Amino acid sequence: MFDSLKEKLGSFREDVEESAEEKAEAEAEADADAAEDAPDTDSSDAEASSSTAHASTTDAPDATAESADPEPAGGDVDPAEDADESGGPGFAKRAKSVATGQTIIEEEDVEAPLDELEMALLQSDVELTVVDEILATIREETIGETHRFTKSTTGVVQRALRKALVDVISVGQFDFDERVAAADKPLVIIFTGVNGVGKTTSIAKMAQYLEERGYSSVLANGDTYRAGANEQIEEHAEALDKKLITHQQGGDPAAVLYDGVEYAEANDVDVVLGDTAGRLHTSDDLMEQLEKIDRVVEPDMTLFVDEAVAGQDAVQRARQFNDAAEIDGTILTKADADSQGGAAISIAHVTGKPILFLGVGQGYEHLETFEPERLVDRLLGLDG
Ligand SMILES: Nc1nc2c(ncn2[C@@H]2O[C@H](COP(=O)(O)OP(=O)(O)OP(=O)(O)O)[C@@H](O)[C@H]2O)c(=O)[nH]1
Ligand SMILES: [Mg+2]
């Protein structure tokens, strides 16, 4: 799942490690050079040179004052000046970094890898504002961080990357099961989204998911628009042994869903799962219809369904559906197909509503609770 993004995140880590390693090597060399110079210049030598200096000053008057004095004195002073330079603050800092085995990540160490990461995220269909947020967090978490040379660079970068991703992905996250448990029954859940993304299939999966947790459900087919919609959902209802409420094609979707709620109330059913026709987020009429459903049925939850493979399009649609009839969360389907992962990373941040489930196949069992940390660990290869 999201293999190419996983690869790109891996190479970002390697890039930072590489540049940190180069830096560490350069510093180690500088330290080695300094260390070579150092013995001539530190305390014992300093004493030696001061004693020679002393000797030369005392000797100077009687000995070869004219010729030898200025020259050898200059010769003695030069190395002493060198010693002052390499023994100055820069040297002290490097010496300390050698002694403690630590170095500091600077902006220049991460800038080039971050540029690469930015490209990679955009190519993976991560939304622009989400990319900015991720990069800002990584900068915040890495630059100025002291770390023990290359070994722990991985740790620092890994932690920063993980935090940056978890932060944007887990926006608005809530526990779906807890919300279902706490809700007054019947709980009404409406599924919206564009054509063919997996709304009806997700409803069927959800009916099974709820049954496994001890909740009864009734399906109500608010897709009165598409020919064959009743027959399709009926197959699922039969396979799952669930009651299905339908009206004729062309009927009012809000009325079907309303009937679903009445049925649930009369029969002590826990959850109403309401399907709707696929609609374009740009079609005003159909979006108005969604608003009407909202008013008439007053759903407890509206779940936006889209497919992971739609990338940026899914992100924009999520935004527009949320504007038209406020969504509570997203089901991202077809995560089993090869997709870029941008939608999974961006939707929560863009809508302020969490992704709650991933569709990971066509079977009823292929509905996976979305766990941001688990996804991020998967992307970073930390899932063992
Ligand atoms: N691989 C895969 N296929 C899926 C998944 N979810 C749905 N599908 C398939 O996607 C196709 C469309 O699914 P539907 O449930 O009919 O989609 P819909 O949104 O109800 O479509 P409309 O009612 O026409 O708008 C079907 O072939 C499903 O089997 C998933 O998570 N993974
Ligand atoms: Mg459908």
Short mmCIF file of C-alpha atoms and ligand atoms in Angstrom, two decimals:
data_model
loop_
_atom_site.label_atom_id
_atom_site.label_comp_id
_atom_site.label_asym_id
_atom_site.label_seq_id
_atom_site.Cartn_x
_atom_site.Cartn_y
_atom_site.Cartn_z
CA MET A 1 0.00 0.00 0.00
CA PHE A 2 1.31 3.46 -0.97
CA ASP A 3 4.60 1.88 -2.02
CA SER A 4 6.01 4.75 -4.02
CA LEU A 5 5.40 7.23 -1.20
CA LYS A 6 7.04 4.81 1.18
CA GLU A 7 10.07 4.71 -1.08
CA LYS A 8 10.24 8.48 -1.31
CA LEU A 9 10.05 8.92 2.44
CA GLY A 10 12.82 6.37 2.79
CA SER A 11 15.04 8.27 0.41
CA PHE A 12 14.44 11.53 2.27
CA ARG A 13 15.77 9.87 5.39
CA GLU A 14 18.77 8.56 3.51
CA ASP A 15 19.48 12.02 2.05
CA VAL A 16 19.56 13.68 5.44
CA GLU A 17 21.66 10.86 6.85
CA GLU A 18 24.07 11.20 3.96
CA SER A 19 24.46 14.91 4.38
CA ALA A 20 24.86 14.51 8.12
CA GLU A 21 27.43 11.82 7.53
CA GLU A 22 29.39 14.03 5.14
CA LYS A 23 29.26 16.81 7.66
CA ALA A 24 30.38 14.51 10.44
CA GLU A 25 33.25 13.25 8.31
CA ALA A 26 34.30 16.79 7.45
CA GLU A 27 34.18 17.70 11.13
CA ALA A 28 36.08 14.60 12.09
CA GLU A 29 38.78 15.51 9.55
CA ALA A 30 38.92 19.04 10.84
CA ASP A 31 39.20 17.65 14.34
CA ALA A 32 41.97 15.30 13.25
CA ASP A 33 43.85 18.20 11.65
CA ALA A 34 43.34 20.28 14.71
CA ALA A 35 44.46 17.41 16.85
CA GLU A 36 47.65 17.08 14.78
CA ASP A 37 48.37 20.75 15.29
CA ALA A 38 47.23 20.72 18.82
CA PRO A 39 50.12 18.83 20.50
CA ASP A 40 52.54 21.54 19.30
CA THR A 41 50.34 24.18 20.68
CA ASP A 42 48.86 23.03 23.89
CA SER A 43 50.00 23.49 27.42
CA SER A 44 53.31 21.61 27.43
CA ASP A 45 54.38 23.19 24.15
CA ALA A 46 53.06 26.51 25.18
CA GLU A 47 55.28 26.25 28.22
CA ALA A 48 58.14 25.16 26.02
CA SER A 49 57.66 28.04 23.64
CA SER A 50 57.28 30.53 26.43
CA SER A 51 60.42 29.17 28.02
CA THR A 52 62.25 29.51 24.69
CA ALA A 53 60.80 32.93 24.36
CA HIS A 54 61.95 33.57 27.86
CA ALA A 55 65.33 32.09 27.10
CA SER A 56 65.68 34.14 23.95
CA THR A 57 64.79 37.34 25.74
CA THR A 58 67.26 36.64 28.51
CA ASP A 59 69.83 35.34 26.06
CA ALA A 60 69.30 38.10 23.62
CA PRO A 61 71.38 40.78 25.18
CA ASP A 62 74.65 38.80 25.42
CA ALA A 63 74.26 36.52 22.39
CA THR A 64 74.20 37.36 18.69
CA ALA A 65 71.94 40.28 19.13
CA GLU A 66 72.16 41.76 15.64
CA SER A 67 71.50 38.95 13.21
CA ALA A 68 69.90 36.05 15.09
CA ASP A 69 67.54 37.89 17.31
CA PRO A 70 64.78 39.26 15.07
CA GLU A 71 64.68 36.23 12.75
CA PRO A 72 64.52 33.39 15.30
CA ALA A 73 62.14 35.39 17.40
CA GLY A 74 59.85 35.70 14.39
CA GLY A 75 60.25 31.99 13.72
CA ASP A 76 59.22 31.25 17.27
CA VAL A 77 56.28 33.57 17.18
CA ASP A 78 54.71 32.24 13.98
CA PRO A 79 53.84 28.78 15.25
CA ALA A 80 52.63 30.38 18.43
CA GLU A 81 50.20 32.50 16.41
CA ASP A 82 48.99 29.39 14.57
CA ALA A 83 48.42 27.78 17.90
CA ASP A 84 46.31 30.70 18.97
CA GLU A 85 44.15 30.37 15.87
CA SER A 86 43.49 26.65 16.09
CA GLY A 87 43.17 26.85 19.82
CA GLY A 88 40.53 29.59 19.55
CA PRO A 89 36.75 29.30 19.98
CA GLY A 90 36.19 27.23 16.79
CA PHE A 91 38.66 24.70 17.97
CA ALA A 92 37.19 24.60 21.43
CA LYS A 93 33.74 23.94 19.98
CA ARG A 94 35.00 21.17 17.73
CA ALA A 95 37.02 19.67 20.53
CA LYS A 96 33.90 19.62 22.64
CA SER A 97 31.90 18.00 19.86
CA VAL A 98 34.57 15.30 19.60
CA ALA A 99 34.60 14.79 23.32
CA THR A 100 30.83 14.47 23.60
CA GLY A 101 30.34 12.83 20.20
CA GLN A 102 27.67 15.32 19.32
CA THR A 103 26.91 17.62 16.49
CA ILE A 104 24.09 19.98 15.63
CA ILE A 105 21.73 19.71 12.64
CA GLU A 106 21.79 22.96 10.76
CA GLU A 107 19.44 24.37 8.18
CA GLU A 108 21.92 23.65 5.38
CA ASP A 109 21.92 19.96 6.31
CA VAL A 110 18.21 19.54 5.70
CA GLU A 111 17.41 22.12 3.01
CA ALA A 112 18.38 20.06 -0.03
CA PRO A 113 16.71 16.86 1.26
CA LEU A 114 13.63 18.90 2.19
CA ASP A 115 13.42 20.26 -1.36
CA GLU A 116 13.50 16.69 -2.60
CA LEU A 117 10.87 15.67 -0.07
CA GLU A 118 8.64 18.54 -1.15
CA MET A 119 8.81 17.34 -4.75
CA ALA A 120 8.16 13.77 -3.70
CA LEU A 121 5.11 14.68 -1.62
CA LEU A 122 3.65 16.81 -4.39
CA GLN A 123 4.22 14.02 -6.86
CA SER A 124 2.43 11.71 -4.44
CA ASP A 125 -0.62 13.98 -4.63
CA VAL A 126 -0.25 15.43 -1.18
CA GLU A 127 -2.09 18.73 -1.05
CA LEU A 128 0.06 21.87 -1.14
CA THR A 129 -0.89 23.28 2.27
CA VAL A 130 -0.36 19.84 3.78
CA VAL A 131 3.10 19.64 2.22
CA ASP A 132 3.96 23.03 3.73
CA GLU A 133 2.79 21.89 7.13
CA ILE A 134 4.83 18.69 6.96
CA LEU A 135 8.00 20.54 5.93
CA ALA A 136 7.53 23.17 8.65
CA THR A 137 7.23 20.48 11.31
CA ILE A 138 10.32 18.67 10.08
CA ARG A 139 12.34 21.90 10.11
CA GLU A 140 11.11 22.66 13.62
CA GLU A 141 11.93 19.19 14.86
CA THR A 142 15.37 18.80 13.30
CA ILE A 143 17.17 22.12 12.92
CA GLY A 144 19.15 22.95 16.03
CA GLU A 145 18.71 19.44 17.36
CA THR A 146 21.86 18.10 18.91
CA HIS A 147 22.47 14.54 18.02
CA ARG A 148 25.23 12.02 18.30
CA PHE A 149 26.77 12.03 14.86
CA THR A 150 25.38 9.76 12.20
CA LYS A 151 24.06 6.95 14.30
CA SER A 152 21.29 8.94 15.79
CA THR A 153 20.62 11.17 12.79
CA THR A 154 18.28 8.41 11.73
CA GLY A 155 16.53 8.73 15.06
CA VAL A 156 16.13 12.49 14.86
CA VAL A 157 14.94 12.48 11.25
CA GLN A 158 12.70 9.49 11.76
CA ARG A 159 11.05 11.08 14.78
CA ALA A 160 10.58 14.39 12.96
CA LEU A 161 9.11 12.75 9.88
CA ARG A 162 6.83 10.59 11.95
CA LYS A 163 5.58 13.51 14.00
CA ALA A 164 5.04 15.67 10.89
CA LEU A 165 2.97 12.96 9.19
CA VAL A 166 0.99 11.91 12.26
CA ASP A 167 0.15 15.57 12.99
CA VAL A 168 -1.46 16.17 9.61
CA ILE A 169 -3.09 12.76 9.24
CA SER A 170 -4.70 12.58 12.66
CA VAL A 171 -6.58 15.88 12.50
CA GLY A 172 -10.02 15.45 14.08
CA GLN A 173 -9.52 11.74 14.77
CA PHE A 174 -12.17 10.13 16.96
CA ASP A 175 -13.04 6.62 17.96
CA PHE A 176 -15.85 5.47 15.67
CA ASP A 177 -16.79 2.50 17.83
CA GLU A 178 -17.07 4.66 20.91
CA ARG A 179 -19.23 7.15 19.07
CA VAL A 180 -21.54 4.37 17.90
CA ALA A 181 -21.74 2.94 21.40
CA ALA A 182 -22.55 6.31 22.96
CA ALA A 183 -25.14 7.41 20.39
CA ASP A 184 -28.90 7.30 20.87
CA LYS A 185 -30.38 4.62 18.65
CA PRO A 186 -31.18 4.46 15.88
CA LEU A 187 -27.97 6.02 14.73
CA VAL A 188 -28.31 7.33 11.18
CA ILE A 189 -25.27 7.26 8.91
CA ILE A 190 -25.44 8.67 5.38
CA PHE A 191 -22.82 7.86 2.74
CA THR A 192 -21.98 10.46 0.10
CA GLY A 193 -19.47 10.83 -2.71
CA VAL A 194 -19.01 10.85 -6.48
CA ASN A 195 -19.90 7.99 -8.84
CA GLY A 196 -18.34 4.60 -8.53
CA VAL A 197 -16.03 5.24 -5.59
CA GLY A 198 -17.46 2.45 -3.44
CA LYS A 199 -20.33 3.96 -1.41
CA THR A 200 -22.66 0.99 -1.78
CA THR A 201 -19.89 -1.53 -1.17
CA SER A 202 -18.79 0.40 1.93
CA ILE A 203 -22.35 0.31 3.28
CA ALA A 204 -22.40 -3.45 2.91
CA LYS A 205 -19.01 -3.72 4.62
CA MET A 206 -20.23 -1.41 7.39
CA ALA A 207 -23.31 -3.57 8.00
CA GLN A 208 -21.00 -6.52 8.57
CA TYR A 209 -18.61 -4.46 10.69
CA LEU A 210 -21.48 -3.37 12.94
CA GLU A 211 -22.87 -6.87 13.21
CA GLU A 212 -19.48 -8.12 14.38
CA ARG A 213 -19.73 -5.55 17.18
CA GLY A 214 -23.24 -6.54 18.15
CA TYR A 215 -25.27 -3.85 16.35
CA SER A 216 -28.21 -4.47 14.07
CA SER A 217 -28.62 -2.33 10.96
CA VAL A 218 -31.07 -1.58 8.16
CA LEU A 219 -30.03 -0.43 4.69
CA ALA A 220 -31.96 2.38 2.97
CA ASN A 221 -31.30 3.05 -0.69
CA GLY A 222 -31.32 6.79 -1.25
CA ASP A 223 -29.84 6.21 -4.70
CA THR A 224 -33.11 6.57 -6.59
CA TYR A 225 -31.20 7.99 -9.52
CA ARG A 226 -29.16 5.24 -11.13
CA ALA A 227 -30.85 2.37 -12.95
CA GLY A 228 -30.07 -0.93 -11.26
CA ALA A 229 -29.10 0.70 -7.95
CA ASN A 230 -31.89 -1.11 -6.06
CA GLU A 231 -30.90 -4.46 -7.49
CA GLN A 232 -27.24 -3.94 -6.64
CA ILE A 233 -27.79 -3.08 -2.99
CA GLU A 234 -30.42 -5.80 -2.73
CA GLU A 235 -27.79 -8.39 -3.52
CA HIS A 236 -25.71 -7.14 -0.63
CA ALA A 237 -28.72 -7.02 1.70
CA GLU A 238 -29.55 -10.62 0.86
CA ALA A 239 -25.99 -11.81 1.24
CA LEU A 240 -25.77 -10.11 4.63
CA ASP A 241 -29.31 -10.94 5.65
CA LYS A 242 -30.23 -7.30 6.26
CA LYS A 243 -33.52 -5.51 5.79
CA LEU A 244 -33.48 -3.10 2.85
CA ILE A 245 -35.80 -0.11 2.32
CA THR A 246 -36.18 1.05 -1.30
CA HIS A 247 -38.45 3.29 -3.36
CA GLN A 248 -38.90 3.33 -7.08
CA GLN A 249 -36.26 4.81 -9.32
CA GLY A 250 -36.84 8.57 -9.61
CA GLY A 251 -38.31 8.87 -6.11
CA ASP A 252 -37.25 11.33 -3.45
CA PRO A 253 -34.06 10.10 -1.74
CA ALA A 254 -34.87 11.97 1.48
CA ALA A 255 -38.18 10.08 1.68
CA VAL A 256 -36.48 6.65 1.38
CA LEU A 257 -34.00 7.52 4.08
CA TYR A 258 -36.80 8.83 6.27
CA ASP A 259 -38.60 5.50 5.86
CA GLY A 260 -35.40 3.76 6.87
CA VAL A 261 -35.32 5.72 10.12
CA GLU A 262 -39.00 4.94 10.81
CA TYR A 263 -38.37 1.26 10.21
CA ALA A 264 -35.42 1.28 12.62
CA GLU A 265 -37.42 3.06 15.29
CA ALA A 266 -40.33 0.66 14.97
CA ASN A 267 -38.11 -2.42 14.98
CA ASP A 268 -35.44 -1.50 17.49
CA VAL A 269 -32.70 -1.48 14.89
CA ASP A 270 -29.48 0.18 16.05
CA VAL A 271 -28.15 1.76 12.89
CA VAL A 272 -29.60 3.07 9.61
CA LEU A 273 -27.14 2.95 6.72
CA GLY A 274 -28.32 5.34 4.03
CA ASP A 275 -26.96 5.13 0.50
CA THR A 276 -27.07 8.07 -1.89
CA ALA A 277 -26.56 8.43 -5.63
CA GLY A 278 -23.09 9.27 -6.85
CA ARG A 279 -23.02 12.94 -7.68
CA LEU A 280 -20.57 15.45 -8.93
CA HIS A 281 -19.52 17.94 -6.33
CA THR A 282 -19.96 20.52 -9.10
CA SER A 283 -23.62 19.68 -9.72
CA ASP A 284 -25.65 22.24 -7.80
CA ASP A 285 -28.95 20.34 -8.01
CA LEU A 286 -27.55 17.17 -6.59
CA MET A 287 -25.64 18.95 -3.89
CA GLU A 288 -28.85 20.73 -2.91
CA GLN A 289 -30.47 17.33 -2.67
CA LEU A 290 -27.84 16.37 -0.12
CA GLU A 291 -28.68 19.44 1.89
CA LYS A 292 -32.33 18.40 1.81
CA ILE A 293 -31.42 14.94 3.10
CA ASP A 294 -29.53 16.68 5.88
CA ARG A 295 -32.61 18.68 6.85
CA VAL A 296 -35.18 15.90 6.58
CA VAL A 297 -33.29 12.99 8.07
CA GLU A 298 -30.86 14.84 10.33
CA PRO A 299 -28.22 12.14 10.09
CA ASP A 300 -25.99 11.56 13.09
CA MET A 301 -23.07 11.03 10.78
CA THR A 302 -22.38 11.81 7.16
CA LEU A 303 -19.49 9.83 5.79
CA PHE A 304 -17.77 10.96 2.64
CA VAL A 305 -16.55 8.10 0.50
CA ASP A 306 -13.79 8.44 -2.06
CA GLU A 307 -11.09 6.31 -3.54
CA ALA A 308 -7.42 6.50 -2.64
CA VAL A 309 -6.49 6.22 -6.30
CA ALA A 310 -8.18 9.57 -7.03
CA GLY A 311 -5.40 11.45 -5.23
CA GLN A 312 -5.74 15.25 -5.43
CA ASP A 313 -9.23 14.94 -6.94
CA ALA A 314 -10.40 13.07 -3.88
CA VAL A 315 -8.95 15.79 -1.66
CA GLN A 316 -10.73 18.58 -3.55
CA ARG A 317 -14.01 16.64 -3.56
CA ALA A 318 -13.77 16.03 0.16
CA ARG A 319 -13.44 19.76 0.65
CA GLN A 320 -16.46 20.52 -1.54
CA PHE A 321 -18.73 17.84 -0.09
CA ASN A 322 -17.84 19.05 3.38
CA ASP A 323 -18.83 22.55 2.37
CA ALA A 324 -22.19 21.42 0.94
CA ALA A 325 -23.34 19.01 3.63
CA GLU A 326 -20.92 18.87 6.51
CA ILE A 327 -19.19 15.53 6.72
CA ASP A 328 -18.10 13.78 9.91
CA GLY A 329 -15.41 11.67 8.38
CA THR A 330 -14.14 9.86 5.31
CA ILE A 331 -13.94 6.30 4.10
CA LEU A 332 -11.04 5.99 1.71
CA THR A 333 -11.64 3.02 -0.56
CA LYS A 334 -9.44 1.05 -2.94
CA ALA A 335 -6.42 1.57 -0.71
CA ASP A 336 -5.49 -1.95 -1.83
CA ALA A 337 -4.96 -0.71 -5.38
CA ASP A 338 -1.70 0.97 -6.23
CA SER A 339 -2.13 4.60 -5.22
CA GLN A 340 0.09 7.53 -4.33
CA GLY A 341 -1.10 7.97 -0.77
CA GLY A 342 -1.64 11.72 -1.12
CA ALA A 343 -5.36 11.48 -0.37
CA ALA A 344 -4.75 9.47 2.80
CA ILE A 345 -2.29 12.08 3.99
CA SER A 346 -4.24 15.19 2.99
CA ILE A 347 -7.99 14.67 3.50
CA ALA A 348 -8.16 15.08 7.27
CA HIS A 349 -6.02 18.20 7.27
CA VAL A 350 -7.97 19.78 4.42
CA THR A 351 -11.46 19.01 5.77
CA GLY A 352 -10.71 19.04 9.48
CA LYS A 353 -12.54 15.67 9.61
CA PRO A 354 -10.78 12.37 10.04
CA ILE A 355 -10.43 9.43 7.74
CA LEU A 356 -12.23 6.71 9.69
CA PHE A 357 -11.86 3.64 7.50
CA LEU A 358 -9.86 2.30 4.61
CA GLY A 359 -11.45 0.06 2.03
CA VAL A 360 -8.85 -2.56 1.27
CA GLY A 361 -10.64 -4.91 -1.11
CA GLN A 362 -13.99 -5.94 -2.50
CA GLY A 363 -15.01 -8.39 0.20
CA TYR A 364 -17.26 -7.52 3.15
CA GLU A 365 -14.34 -8.04 5.51
CA HIS A 366 -12.22 -5.48 3.67
CA LEU A 367 -12.98 -2.49 5.86
CA GLU A 368 -10.08 -1.47 8.04
CA THR A 369 -10.25 1.02 10.90
CA PHE A 370 -7.99 3.90 9.97
CA GLU A 371 -5.22 4.40 12.48
CA PRO A 372 -2.98 7.35 11.63
CA GLU A 373 0.00 6.10 13.60
CA ARG A 374 -0.23 2.68 12.08
CA LEU A 375 -0.37 4.11 8.58
CA VAL A 376 2.63 6.34 9.26
CA ASP A 377 4.62 3.44 10.69
CA ARG A 378 3.76 1.50 7.57
CA LEU A 379 4.94 4.37 5.38
CA LEU A 380 8.18 4.66 7.33
CA GLY A 381 8.77 0.93 7.39
CA LEU A 382 8.48 0.87 11.18
CA ASP A 383 5.73 -1.71 11.30
CA GLY A 384 8.22 -4.54 11.66
N1 LIG B 1 -10.33 -3.02 -4.84
C1 LIG B 1 -11.34 -2.42 -4.25
N2 LIG B 1 -12.49 -2.25 -4.90
C2 LIG B 1 -13.51 -1.64 -4.27
C3 LIG B 1 -13.38 -1.16 -2.95
N3 LIG B 1 -14.56 -0.59 -2.61
C4 LIG B 1 -15.37 -0.70 -3.68
N4 LIG B 1 -14.76 -1.33 -4.69
C5 LIG B 1 -15.29 -1.64 -6.03
O1 LIG B 1 -15.60 -0.42 -6.69
C6 LIG B 1 -16.69 -0.61 -7.58
C7 LIG B 1 -17.74 0.44 -7.33
O2 LIG B 1 -18.31 0.24 -6.06
P1 LIG B 1 -19.73 0.74 -5.64
O3 LIG B 1 -19.91 0.38 -4.23
O4 LIG B 1 -20.76 0.29 -6.60
O5 LIG B 1 -19.53 2.28 -5.82
P2 LIG B 1 -20.63 3.43 -5.62
O6 LIG B 1 -19.92 4.60 -5.09
O7 LIG B 1 -21.78 2.93 -4.87
O8 LIG B 1 -21.02 3.70 -7.14
P3 LIG B 1 -22.32 4.52 -7.69
O9 LIG B 1 -23.47 4.07 -6.89
O10 LIG B 1 -22.41 4.13 -9.12
O11 LIG B 1 -22.01 5.96 -7.52
C8 LIG B 1 -17.19 -2.03 -7.32
O12 LIG B 1 -16.68 -2.86 -8.31
C9 LIG B 1 -16.58 -2.39 -5.97
O13 LIG B 1 -16.36 -3.76 -5.81
C10 LIG B 1 -12.14 -1.36 -2.28
O14 LIG B 1 -11.91 -0.97 -1.12
N5 LIG B 1 -11.15 -1.99 -2.96
MG MG B 2 -23.82 2.95 -5.24
#
